[in-house]
Amino acid sequence: LNAPVEAGATETAYRKIFLEEFKPALDRFEPEFILLSAGFDAHSADPLGDVKLTDDSYGFLSETILDMAATYCQGRLVSILEGGYNFNATARSAGIHLQALLEAG
């Protein structure tokens, strides 16, 4: 499922997409696993993304997708690192995401 966002989108827009688009789609589809393309170019510090997510946003999104995996597919989640263009923001956000994965496992 792909849900494009407008330039300048904030965590509020992402929360809305996760809760109003992704969750109902998962209710209908009942997946056996979730494949997550974990990119961090939506971070506010990223020079190309023009989206306003923060380190904390990535924590919320990681926890939300892990909750969805637990609810719909017995926790089966494949997370593939894509990257970002601000190395410090990408490192912090990827670290937050990996920590959430470790805590869930």
PDB file of C-alpha atoms in Angstrom:
ATOM      1  CA  LEU A   1       0.000   0.000   0.000  1.00  0.00           C
ATOM      2  CA  ASN A   2       1.444   3.341  -1.004  1.00  0.00           C
ATOM      3  CA  ALA A   3       0.183   6.590   0.549  1.00  0.00           C
ATOM      4  CA  PRO A   4       1.891   9.693  -0.860  1.00  0.00           C
ATOM      5  CA  VAL A   5       2.157  12.789   1.340  1.00  0.00           C
ATOM      6  CA  GLU A   6       2.382  16.457   0.433  1.00  0.00           C
ATOM      7  CA  ALA A   7       5.643  18.393   0.752  1.00  0.00           C
ATOM      8  CA  GLY A   8       5.990  19.735   4.276  1.00  0.00           C
ATOM      9  CA  ALA A   9       3.898  16.919   5.804  1.00  0.00           C
ATOM     10  CA  THR A  10       4.262  16.404   9.547  1.00  0.00           C
ATOM     11  CA  GLU A  11       3.853  13.474  11.905  1.00  0.00           C
ATOM     12  CA  THR A  12       0.161  14.347  12.147  1.00  0.00           C
ATOM     13  CA  ALA A  13      -0.301  13.495   8.458  1.00  0.00           C
ATOM     14  CA  TYR A  14       1.559  10.224   8.905  1.00  0.00           C
ATOM     15  CA  ARG A  15      -0.490   9.286  11.972  1.00  0.00           C
ATOM     16  CA  LYS A  16      -3.661   9.908   9.985  1.00  0.00           C
ATOM     17  CA  ILE A  17      -2.452   7.714   7.103  1.00  0.00           C
ATOM     18  CA  PHE A  18      -1.427   4.892   9.424  1.00  0.00           C
ATOM     19  CA  LEU A  19      -4.694   4.924  11.355  1.00  0.00           C
ATOM     20  CA  GLU A  20      -7.183   5.820   8.607  1.00  0.00           C
ATOM     21  CA  GLU A  21      -5.639   4.100   5.569  1.00  0.00           C
ATOM     22  CA  PHE A  22      -3.177   1.404   6.589  1.00  0.00           C
ATOM     23  CA  LYS A  23      -5.125  -0.057   9.521  1.00  0.00           C
ATOM     24  CA  PRO A  24      -8.398  -0.502   7.567  1.00  0.00           C
ATOM     25  CA  ALA A  25      -6.434  -1.964   4.635  1.00  0.00           C
ATOM     26  CA  LEU A  26      -4.830  -4.487   6.992  1.00  0.00           C
ATOM     27  CA  ASP A  27      -8.264  -5.316   8.426  1.00  0.00           C
ATOM     28  CA  ARG A  28      -9.441  -6.182   4.913  1.00  0.00           C
ATOM     29  CA  PHE A  29      -6.310  -7.898   3.652  1.00  0.00           C
ATOM     30  CA  GLU A  30      -5.255  -9.895   6.747  1.00  0.00           C
ATOM     31  CA  PRO A  31      -1.573 -10.192   5.721  1.00  0.00           C
ATOM     32  CA  GLU A  32       0.692 -13.097   6.565  1.00  0.00           C
ATOM     33  CA  PHE A  33       3.588 -10.646   7.021  1.00  0.00           C
ATOM     34  CA  ILE A  34       4.352  -6.956   6.548  1.00  0.00           C
ATOM     35  CA  LEU A  35       7.177  -5.797   4.286  1.00  0.00           C
ATOM     36  CA  LEU A  36       8.394  -2.369   5.366  1.00  0.00           C
ATOM     37  CA  SER A  37      10.619  -0.208   3.231  1.00  0.00           C
ATOM     38  CA  ALA A  38      12.225   1.799   6.036  1.00  0.00           C
ATOM     39  CA  GLY A  39      13.467   5.030   4.518  1.00  0.00           C
ATOM     40  CA  PHE A  40      14.492   8.020   6.589  1.00  0.00           C
ATOM     41  CA  ASP A  41      14.470  10.771   3.967  1.00  0.00           C
ATOM     42  CA  ALA A  42      11.234  12.153   5.454  1.00  0.00           C
ATOM     43  CA  HIS A  43      13.235  13.467   8.441  1.00  0.00           C
ATOM     44  CA  SER A  44      13.072  17.240   8.832  1.00  0.00           C
ATOM     45  CA  ALA A  45      16.886  17.409   8.684  1.00  0.00           C
ATOM     46  CA  ASP A  46      17.003  15.626   5.322  1.00  0.00           C
ATOM     47  CA  PRO A  47      17.965  18.044   2.528  1.00  0.00           C
ATOM     48  CA  LEU A  48      15.811  16.348  -0.144  1.00  0.00           C
ATOM     49  CA  GLY A  49      12.675  14.948   1.490  1.00  0.00           C
ATOM     50  CA  ASP A  50      10.796  18.174   2.312  1.00  0.00           C
ATOM     51  CA  VAL A  51       8.861  16.344   5.025  1.00  0.00           C
ATOM     52  CA  LYS A  52       8.929  17.271   8.706  1.00  0.00           C
ATOM     53  CA  LEU A  53       9.305  14.018  10.643  1.00  0.00           C
ATOM     54  CA  THR A  54      11.502  13.957  13.755  1.00  0.00           C
ATOM     55  CA  ASP A  55      13.461  11.270  15.565  1.00  0.00           C
ATOM     56  CA  ASP A  56      10.408  10.780  17.804  1.00  0.00           C
ATOM     57  CA  SER A  57       8.196  10.430  14.722  1.00  0.00           C
ATOM     58  CA  TYR A  58      10.223   7.430  13.616  1.00  0.00           C
ATOM     59  CA  GLY A  59       9.803   5.914  17.065  1.00  0.00           C
ATOM     60  CA  PHE A  60       6.024   6.327  16.839  1.00  0.00           C
ATOM     61  CA  LEU A  61       5.891   4.931  13.295  1.00  0.00           C
ATOM     62  CA  SER A  62       8.097   1.960  14.209  1.00  0.00           C
ATOM     63  CA  GLU A  63       5.995   1.102  17.252  1.00  0.00           C
ATOM     64  CA  THR A  64       2.783   1.494  15.251  1.00  0.00           C
ATOM     65  CA  ILE A  65       3.898  -0.825  12.460  1.00  0.00           C
ATOM     66  CA  LEU A  66       5.124  -3.364  15.029  1.00  0.00           C
ATOM     67  CA  ASP A  67       1.726  -3.223  16.752  1.00  0.00           C
ATOM     68  CA  MET A  68       0.064  -3.811  13.388  1.00  0.00           C
ATOM     69  CA  ALA A  69       2.335  -6.782  12.706  1.00  0.00           C
ATOM     70  CA  ALA A  70       1.502  -8.225  16.130  1.00  0.00           C
ATOM     71  CA  THR A  71      -2.224  -7.725  15.544  1.00  0.00           C
ATOM     72  CA  TYR A  72      -2.473  -8.996  11.994  1.00  0.00           C
ATOM     73  CA  CYS A  73       0.357 -11.426  11.300  1.00  0.00           C
ATOM     74  CA  GLN A  74       1.802 -12.825  14.519  1.00  0.00           C
ATOM     75  CA  GLY A  75       4.536 -10.178  14.582  1.00  0.00           C
ATOM     76  CA  ARG A  76       5.998 -11.118  11.209  1.00  0.00           C
ATOM     77  CA  LEU A  77       7.658  -7.997   9.855  1.00  0.00           C
ATOM     78  CA  VAL A  78      10.453  -7.647   7.322  1.00  0.00           C
ATOM     79  CA  SER A  79      12.118  -4.237   7.532  1.00  0.00           C
ATOM     80  CA  ILE A  80      14.435  -3.206   4.716  1.00  0.00           C
ATOM     81  CA  LEU A  81      16.661  -0.171   5.260  1.00  0.00           C
ATOM     82  CA  GLU A  82      16.476   2.355   2.447  1.00  0.00           C
ATOM     83  CA  GLY A  83      18.361   5.291   3.906  1.00  0.00           C
ATOM     84  CA  GLY A  84      18.232   9.062   3.851  1.00  0.00           C
ATOM     85  CA  TYR A  85      20.469  11.950   2.836  1.00  0.00           C
ATOM     86  CA  ASN A  86      21.380  13.439   6.199  1.00  0.00           C
ATOM     87  CA  PHE A  87      23.718  10.886   7.726  1.00  0.00           C
ATOM     88  CA  ASN A  88      23.238  12.008  11.330  1.00  0.00           C
ATOM     89  CA  ALA A  89      19.428  12.054  11.129  1.00  0.00           C
ATOM     90  CA  THR A  90      19.401   8.732   9.285  1.00  0.00           C
ATOM     91  CA  ALA A  91      21.690   7.136  11.870  1.00  0.00           C
ATOM     92  CA  ARG A  92      19.545   8.374  14.776  1.00  0.00           C
ATOM     93  CA  SER A  93      16.253   7.394  13.137  1.00  0.00           C
ATOM     94  CA  ALA A  94      17.520   3.992  12.011  1.00  0.00           C
ATOM     95  CA  GLY A  95      18.820   3.414  15.550  1.00  0.00           C
ATOM     96  CA  ILE A  96      15.388   4.243  16.987  1.00  0.00           C
ATOM     97  CA  HIS A  97      13.763   1.886  14.485  1.00  0.00           C
ATOM     98  CA  LEU A  98      16.216  -0.929  15.257  1.00  0.00           C
ATOM     99  CA  GLN A  99      15.731  -0.455  18.995  1.00  0.00           C
ATOM    100  CA  ALA A 100      11.960  -0.806  18.544  1.00  0.00           C
ATOM    101  CA  LEU A 101      12.528  -4.008  16.526  1.00  0.00           C
ATOM    102  CA  LEU A 102      14.812  -5.411  19.232  1.00  0.00           C
ATOM    103  CA  GLU A 103      12.365  -4.583  22.017  1.00  0.00           C
ATOM    104  CA  ALA A 104       9.523  -6.237  20.103  1.00  0.00           C
ATOM    105  CA  GLY A 105      11.535  -9.399  19.424  1.00  0.00           C
TER     106      GLY A 105
END
